[in-house]
Amino acid sequence: MFDKPVYIGRFAPSPTGPLHLGSLYTALASFLDAKSNQGQWLLRIDDLDVPRNITGAAAQILSTLETFGLHWDASVAYQSESLSIYENALTKLAETQTIYTCVCSRKTLATEGDCHCLEKQIDLNTLHAYRVRTDQRLIEFNDRLQGTVISNMAEQDDFILKRKDQIVAYQFAVVLDDAIQGVTHVVRGYDLLELTPKQIYLQKLLGLATPVYMHVPIIMDAQGFKLSKQTLAEAVSLKEPQKIIFQLLQLLRQSPPQALKTVCLSELLEWAIEHWNPEHLKSCHSIKQFAEPS
Ligand code: GLU
């Protein structure tokens, strides 16, 4: 008998506010996928973008996940604890001349279109960002729900790895974070699909493994807007977690039987792990919050 391949999954919320139904939906999908594969489900708080962090949000997210029975394995990781790892990776890329300094302001980019810092001598005493050079290669990967994605790196801008305000960009951090945690399977929202080729490009530059990706649909409100902090999606109610998990299972198209409406939360989650089938979400990009039960 062969051992089942290792599965390490993760949920990586940013502490910019409480979880709303859309973020809980993604959390549940990644939890069920990990647990149904006898995997580990890790939790990481993406707290690098300090100006956007809200005091108390991380603690609130943890307690919300617990209320919903989504218990994570191992201790919680915080990006802010990995700053030296990001710096080392940046140095490694600098040695291979794949990054360069950029002093463009939003205004220069708006007037000049592209960044031309690569051709200029930059005074390193001025505040500067770091960009990675994109080359001609094609990045191709197979998303478990969305199919084959091919992206020509030559058509992508040289993107920012570290911002002028010295904050490490999400694109760069996420690649290293997933590697640090040994993540093998990433389950996250469809809105991040288009950023994935850039992340795979960075994995290749840094000699890191590429996890298996699955981008699940995003939840839209009645007006067709993505539930998000920007659209002021409400914090998920903690009053009846079992009822909400039942609703989320419907939105994940798992067709929970009506009889499960009255079972306790842990029994409902057990059923969901045992019956988890993401194939029902194949090619789906978004789902309405108040969709008819499937
Ligand atoms: N922290 C990111 C967010 O909340 C998610 C990162 C990821 O799953 O790759 O949108």
CSV table of C-alpha atoms and ligand atoms in Angstrom, one decimal:
chain,number,residue,atom,x,y,z
A,1,MET,CA,0.0,0.0,0.0
A,2,PHE,CA,1.2,3.5,-0.8
A,3,ASP,CA,0.8,6.2,1.8
A,4,LYS,CA,-1.7,8.9,0.9
A,5,PRO,CA,0.2,12.0,-0.2
A,6,VAL,CA,0.6,14.6,2.5
A,7,TYR,CA,-2.0,17.3,2.5
A,8,ILE,CA,-1.3,20.6,4.2
A,9,GLY,CA,-3.9,23.2,3.6
A,10,ARG,CA,-4.4,26.7,5.1
A,11,PHE,CA,-6.8,29.6,5.6
A,12,ALA,CA,-5.1,33.0,5.5
A,13,PRO,CA,-7.4,35.8,6.5
A,14,SER,CA,-6.2,39.4,6.8
A,15,PRO,CA,-7.1,41.0,10.1
A,16,THR,CA,-8.9,44.0,8.5
A,17,GLY,CA,-12.2,43.2,10.0
A,18,PRO,CA,-14.4,40.4,11.3
A,19,LEU,CA,-15.2,37.4,9.1
A,20,HIS,CA,-18.3,37.8,6.8
A,21,LEU,CA,-20.3,35.1,5.2
A,22,GLY,CA,-18.0,35.2,2.1
A,23,SER,CA,-14.8,34.7,4.1
A,24,LEU,CA,-16.4,32.0,6.2
A,25,TYR,CA,-17.4,30.2,3.0
A,26,THR,CA,-13.8,30.0,1.8
A,27,ALA,CA,-12.7,29.0,5.3
A,28,LEU,CA,-15.2,26.1,5.3
A,29,ALA,CA,-14.2,25.0,1.8
A,30,SER,CA,-10.6,24.8,2.7
A,31,PHE,CA,-11.3,23.1,6.0
A,32,LEU,CA,-13.5,20.5,4.4
A,33,ASP,CA,-11.0,19.9,1.6
A,34,ALA,CA,-8.1,19.4,4.1
A,35,LYS,CA,-10.1,17.2,6.5
A,36,SER,CA,-11.6,15.0,3.8
A,37,ASN,CA,-8.1,14.3,2.6
A,38,GLN,CA,-6.9,13.5,6.2
A,39,GLY,CA,-4.8,16.7,5.9
A,40,GLN,CA,-3.8,19.4,8.3
A,41,TRP,CA,-5.6,22.7,8.2
A,42,LEU,CA,-3.4,25.6,9.2
A,43,LEU,CA,-4.3,29.1,10.1
A,44,ARG,CA,-2.3,32.1,9.1
A,45,ILE,CA,-3.1,35.7,9.9
A,46,ASP,CA,-2.0,37.9,6.9
A,47,ASP,CA,-1.1,41.0,9.0
A,48,LEU,CA,1.6,42.6,6.9
A,49,ASP,CA,-0.5,45.5,5.6
A,50,VAL,CA,-0.3,47.3,8.9
A,51,PRO,CA,-2.3,50.4,7.9
A,52,ARG,CA,-5.2,48.2,7.0
A,53,ASN,CA,-5.1,46.1,10.1
A,54,ILE,CA,-7.9,46.6,12.7
A,55,THR,CA,-7.0,46.2,16.3
A,56,GLY,CA,-8.7,43.1,17.8
A,57,ALA,CA,-9.7,41.7,14.4
A,58,ALA,CA,-7.3,38.7,14.5
A,59,ALA,CA,-8.6,37.6,17.9
A,60,GLN,CA,-12.1,38.0,16.7
A,61,ILE,CA,-11.4,35.9,13.6
A,62,LEU,CA,-10.0,33.1,15.7
A,63,SER,CA,-12.9,33.0,18.0
A,64,THR,CA,-15.4,33.1,15.1
A,65,LEU,CA,-13.7,30.1,13.5
A,66,GLU,CA,-13.9,28.3,16.8
A,67,THR,CA,-17.6,29.1,17.2
A,68,PHE,CA,-18.2,27.5,13.8
A,69,GLY,CA,-16.3,24.4,14.8
A,70,LEU,CA,-13.4,25.1,12.3
A,71,HIS,CA,-10.5,24.1,14.5
A,72,TRP,CA,-7.1,24.5,13.1
A,73,ASP,CA,-4.0,22.3,13.5
A,74,ALA,CA,-0.7,23.6,14.9
A,75,SER,CA,-0.2,27.1,16.3
A,76,VAL,CA,-1.4,30.2,14.4
A,77,ALA,CA,1.2,31.7,12.1
A,78,TYR,CA,1.5,35.5,11.7
A,79,GLN,CA,3.2,37.0,8.7
A,80,SER,CA,4.7,39.7,10.9
A,81,GLU,CA,6.9,37.0,12.4
A,82,SER,CA,8.5,36.2,9.1
A,83,LEU,CA,9.9,39.6,8.1
A,84,SER,CA,13.5,38.3,8.1
A,85,ILE,CA,12.5,35.5,5.7
A,86,TYR,CA,11.1,38.0,3.3
A,87,GLU,CA,14.3,40.1,3.5
A,88,ASN,CA,16.5,37.1,2.9
A,89,ALA,CA,14.4,36.1,-0.2
A,90,LEU,CA,14.7,39.6,-1.5
A,91,THR,CA,18.5,39.5,-1.1
A,92,LYS,CA,18.6,36.2,-2.9
A,93,LEU,CA,16.6,37.7,-5.8
A,94,ALA,CA,18.9,40.8,-5.8
A,95,GLU,CA,21.9,38.5,-6.2
A,96,THR,CA,20.5,37.1,-9.4
A,97,GLN,CA,19.5,40.6,-10.6
A,98,THR,CA,15.9,39.7,-11.0
A,99,ILE,CA,14.7,42.7,-9.0
A,100,TYR,CA,15.3,46.4,-9.2
A,101,THR,CA,14.5,49.5,-7.2
A,102,CYS,CA,11.7,51.7,-8.2
A,103,VAL,CA,10.9,55.3,-7.0
A,104,CYS,CA,7.7,55.8,-9.1
A,105,SER,CA,4.9,57.6,-7.3
A,106,ARG,CA,1.3,56.9,-8.3
A,107,LYS,CA,1.4,60.2,-10.1
A,108,THR,CA,4.4,59.4,-12.2
A,109,LEU,CA,2.9,56.0,-13.1
A,110,ALA,CA,-0.4,57.8,-14.1
A,111,THR,CA,1.4,60.3,-16.3
A,112,GLU,CA,4.2,58.1,-17.7
A,113,GLY,CA,2.2,54.9,-17.9
A,114,ASP,CA,5.0,52.4,-17.1
A,115,CYS,CA,7.9,52.5,-14.6
A,116,HIS,CA,11.2,53.3,-16.3
A,117,CYS,CA,13.3,52.9,-13.2
A,118,LEU,CA,15.2,50.0,-14.6
A,119,GLU,CA,16.9,52.3,-17.1
A,120,LYS,CA,17.7,55.0,-14.5
A,121,GLN,CA,20.3,55.4,-11.8
A,122,ILE,CA,18.3,55.4,-8.6
A,123,ASP,CA,19.5,57.3,-5.5
A,124,LEU,CA,19.1,54.7,-2.8
A,125,ASN,CA,18.6,57.4,-0.2
A,126,THR,CA,15.2,58.1,-1.6
A,127,LEU,CA,12.3,55.9,-0.6
A,128,HIS,CA,12.1,53.1,-3.0
A,129,ALA,CA,10.1,50.0,-3.8
A,130,TYR,CA,11.4,46.7,-5.3
A,131,ARG,CA,10.0,45.3,-8.5
A,132,VAL,CA,10.7,41.9,-10.0
A,133,ARG,CA,11.5,41.6,-13.7
A,134,THR,CA,9.1,39.5,-15.6
A,135,ASP,CA,10.6,37.5,-18.5
A,136,GLN,CA,9.1,35.7,-21.5
A,137,ARG,CA,8.1,32.5,-19.9
A,138,LEU,CA,4.6,31.0,-20.0
A,139,ILE,CA,3.2,30.0,-16.6
A,140,GLU,CA,0.6,27.2,-16.8
A,141,PHE,CA,-1.2,25.5,-14.0
A,142,ASN,CA,-4.3,23.4,-13.6
A,143,ASP,CA,-6.8,24.8,-11.1
A,144,ARG,CA,-8.9,22.0,-9.6
A,145,LEU,CA,-12.1,23.8,-10.4
A,146,GLN,CA,-11.3,26.4,-12.9
A,147,GLY,CA,-9.2,24.3,-15.3
A,148,THR,CA,-6.0,25.2,-17.1
A,149,VAL,CA,-4.7,28.7,-16.7
A,150,ILE,CA,-1.9,30.0,-19.0
A,151,SER,CA,-0.3,33.3,-18.5
A,152,ASN,CA,2.5,34.9,-20.5
A,153,MET,CA,4.7,36.7,-18.1
A,154,ALA,CA,5.9,39.0,-20.8
A,155,GLU,CA,2.4,40.6,-20.7
A,156,GLN,CA,2.6,41.2,-17.0
A,157,ASP,CA,4.2,44.3,-15.5
A,158,ASP,CA,7.3,44.0,-13.5
A,159,PHE,CA,5.4,43.8,-10.2
A,160,ILE,CA,6.1,45.1,-6.8
A,161,LEU,CA,7.6,42.8,-4.1
A,162,LYS,CA,8.2,45.4,-1.5
A,163,ARG,CA,6.4,48.7,-1.4
A,164,LYS,CA,7.8,52.1,-1.0
A,165,ASP,CA,6.4,52.3,2.5
A,166,GLN,CA,8.6,49.2,3.2
A,167,ILE,CA,5.6,46.8,3.4
A,168,VAL,CA,6.2,43.5,1.8
A,169,ALA,CA,3.6,43.0,-1.0
A,170,TYR,CA,1.0,40.3,-0.6
A,171,GLN,CA,2.2,38.5,-3.9
A,172,PHE,CA,5.7,38.0,-2.5
A,173,ALA,CA,4.7,37.2,1.1
A,174,VAL,CA,2.1,34.6,0.2
A,175,VAL,CA,4.6,32.6,-1.8
A,176,LEU,CA,7.1,32.5,1.1
A,177,ASP,CA,4.4,32.0,3.7
A,178,ASP,CA,3.0,28.9,2.0
A,179,ALA,CA,6.5,27.5,1.6
A,180,ILE,CA,7.3,28.2,5.3
A,181,GLN,CA,4.2,26.3,6.3
A,182,GLY,CA,4.8,23.5,3.9
A,183,VAL,CA,1.4,24.1,2.3
A,184,THR,CA,0.6,21.6,-0.4
A,185,HIS,CA,-3.0,22.6,-1.3
A,186,VAL,CA,-4.3,26.2,-1.5
A,187,VAL,CA,-8.1,26.6,-1.4
A,188,ARG,CA,-9.2,30.3,-1.7
A,189,GLY,CA,-11.5,32.7,-3.5
A,190,TYR,CA,-11.9,32.9,-7.2
A,191,ASP,CA,-10.9,36.6,-7.0
A,192,LEU,CA,-7.3,35.5,-6.4
A,193,LEU,CA,-7.1,33.2,-9.5
A,194,GLU,CA,-5.7,35.9,-11.7
A,195,LEU,CA,-2.8,36.6,-9.2
A,196,THR,CA,-1.8,33.0,-9.1
A,197,PRO,CA,0.5,33.0,-12.2
A,198,LYS,CA,2.6,35.8,-10.7
A,199,GLN,CA,2.9,33.7,-7.5
A,200,ILE,CA,4.0,30.6,-9.4
A,201,TYR,CA,6.5,32.8,-11.3
A,202,LEU,CA,8.0,33.8,-8.0
A,203,GLN,CA,8.0,30.2,-6.7
A,204,LYS,CA,10.1,29.3,-9.8
A,205,LEU,CA,12.5,32.2,-9.3
A,206,LEU,CA,13.0,31.1,-5.7
A,207,GLY,CA,13.1,27.4,-6.3
A,208,LEU,CA,10.0,26.7,-4.3
A,209,ALA,CA,7.4,24.0,-4.9
A,210,THR,CA,4.0,25.0,-6.4
A,211,PRO,CA,1.0,23.9,-4.3
A,212,VAL,CA,-2.1,22.5,-5.9
A,213,TYR,CA,-4.6,25.3,-6.3
A,214,MET,CA,-8.4,25.4,-6.1
A,215,HIS,CA,-10.2,28.7,-6.4
A,216,VAL,CA,-13.8,28.5,-5.1
A,217,PRO,CA,-16.6,30.8,-6.1
A,218,ILE,CA,-17.0,34.1,-4.3
A,219,ILE,CA,-20.3,35.0,-2.7
A,220,MET,CA,-22.2,37.9,-4.1
A,221,ASP,CA,-24.9,39.9,-2.4
A,222,ALA,CA,-28.4,40.4,-3.8
A,223,GLN,CA,-27.1,43.3,-5.9
A,224,GLY,CA,-24.4,41.1,-7.5
A,225,PHE,CA,-21.5,42.6,-5.5
A,226,LYS,CA,-18.8,40.5,-3.9
A,227,LEU,CA,-19.3,40.2,-0.2
A,228,SER,CA,-16.3,42.0,1.1
A,229,LYS,CA,-15.1,44.5,3.7
A,230,GLN,CA,-15.2,47.2,0.9
A,231,THR,CA,-18.9,46.5,0.2
A,232,LEU,CA,-19.4,46.6,4.0
A,233,ALA,CA,-20.4,43.0,4.3
A,234,GLU,CA,-21.7,42.4,7.8
A,235,ALA,CA,-19.8,40.3,10.3
A,236,VAL,CA,-21.2,36.8,10.3
A,237,SER,CA,-23.7,36.3,13.1
A,238,LEU,CA,-22.5,34.0,15.9
A,239,LYS,CA,-25.9,33.2,17.2
A,240,GLU,CA,-26.8,30.1,15.2
A,241,PRO,CA,-23.6,28.6,13.8
A,242,GLN,CA,-25.1,25.3,12.8
A,243,LYS,CA,-27.8,27.1,10.7
A,244,ILE,CA,-25.1,29.2,9.0
A,245,ILE,CA,-22.9,26.1,8.3
A,246,PHE,CA,-26.0,24.4,6.8
A,247,GLN,CA,-26.6,27.4,4.5
A,248,LEU,CA,-22.9,27.5,3.5
A,249,LEU,CA,-23.0,23.8,2.6
A,250,GLN,CA,-25.9,24.6,0.3
A,251,LEU,CA,-23.9,27.5,-1.2
A,252,LEU,CA,-21.0,25.0,-1.6
A,253,ARG,CA,-23.5,22.9,-3.5
A,254,GLN,CA,-23.0,19.9,-1.2
A,255,SER,CA,-26.8,19.3,-1.0
A,256,PRO,CA,-27.0,18.6,2.7
A,257,PRO,CA,-30.1,16.5,3.4
A,258,GLN,CA,-33.0,18.4,5.2
A,259,ALA,CA,-32.7,15.9,8.1
A,260,LEU,CA,-29.3,17.5,9.0
A,261,LYS,CA,-31.0,20.8,9.8
A,262,THR,CA,-31.6,19.6,13.3
A,263,VAL,CA,-28.4,17.8,14.1
A,264,CYS,CA,-25.6,19.5,16.2
A,265,LEU,CA,-22.8,21.4,14.6
A,266,SER,CA,-20.1,18.8,15.0
A,267,GLU,CA,-22.4,16.1,13.5
A,268,LEU,CA,-23.1,18.4,10.5
A,269,LEU,CA,-19.4,19.1,10.0
A,270,GLU,CA,-18.7,15.3,10.2
A,271,TRP,CA,-21.2,14.7,7.5
A,272,ALA,CA,-19.8,17.5,5.4
A,273,ILE,CA,-16.2,16.1,5.7
A,274,GLU,CA,-17.3,12.7,4.7
A,275,HIS,CA,-19.4,13.8,1.8
A,276,TRP,CA,-17.2,16.7,0.6
A,277,ASN,CA,-17.2,16.9,-3.2
A,278,PRO,CA,-15.8,20.1,-4.7
A,279,GLU,CA,-16.6,18.9,-8.2
A,280,HIS,CA,-20.1,20.4,-7.7
A,281,LEU,CA,-18.4,23.8,-7.9
A,282,LYS,CA,-16.6,23.1,-11.2
A,283,SER,CA,-16.1,26.2,-13.4
A,284,CYS,CA,-18.2,28.3,-11.0
A,285,HIS,CA,-16.9,31.8,-10.3
A,286,SER,CA,-19.6,33.3,-8.1
A,287,ILE,CA,-22.7,32.3,-6.2
A,288,LYS,CA,-25.5,34.5,-5.0
A,289,GLN,CA,-25.8,34.7,-1.2
A,290,PHE,CA,-29.5,34.0,-1.4
A,291,ALA,CA,-29.3,31.3,-4.1
A,292,GLU,CA,-32.0,28.7,-4.2
A,293,PRO,CA,-30.9,25.7,-2.2
A,294,SER,CA,-29.4,23.1,-4.5
B,1,GLU,N1,-5.0,37.2,3.0
B,1,GLU,C1,-5.6,37.1,1.7
B,1,GLU,C2,-7.0,37.7,1.8
B,1,GLU,O1,-7.6,37.8,2.9
B,1,GLU,C3,-5.8,35.7,1.2
B,1,GLU,C4,-4.5,35.2,0.8
B,1,GLU,C5,-4.6,33.8,0.1
B,1,GLU,O2,-5.4,33.0,0.4
B,1,GLU,O3,-3.7,33.6,-0.7
B,1,GLU,O4,-7.6,38.0,0.8
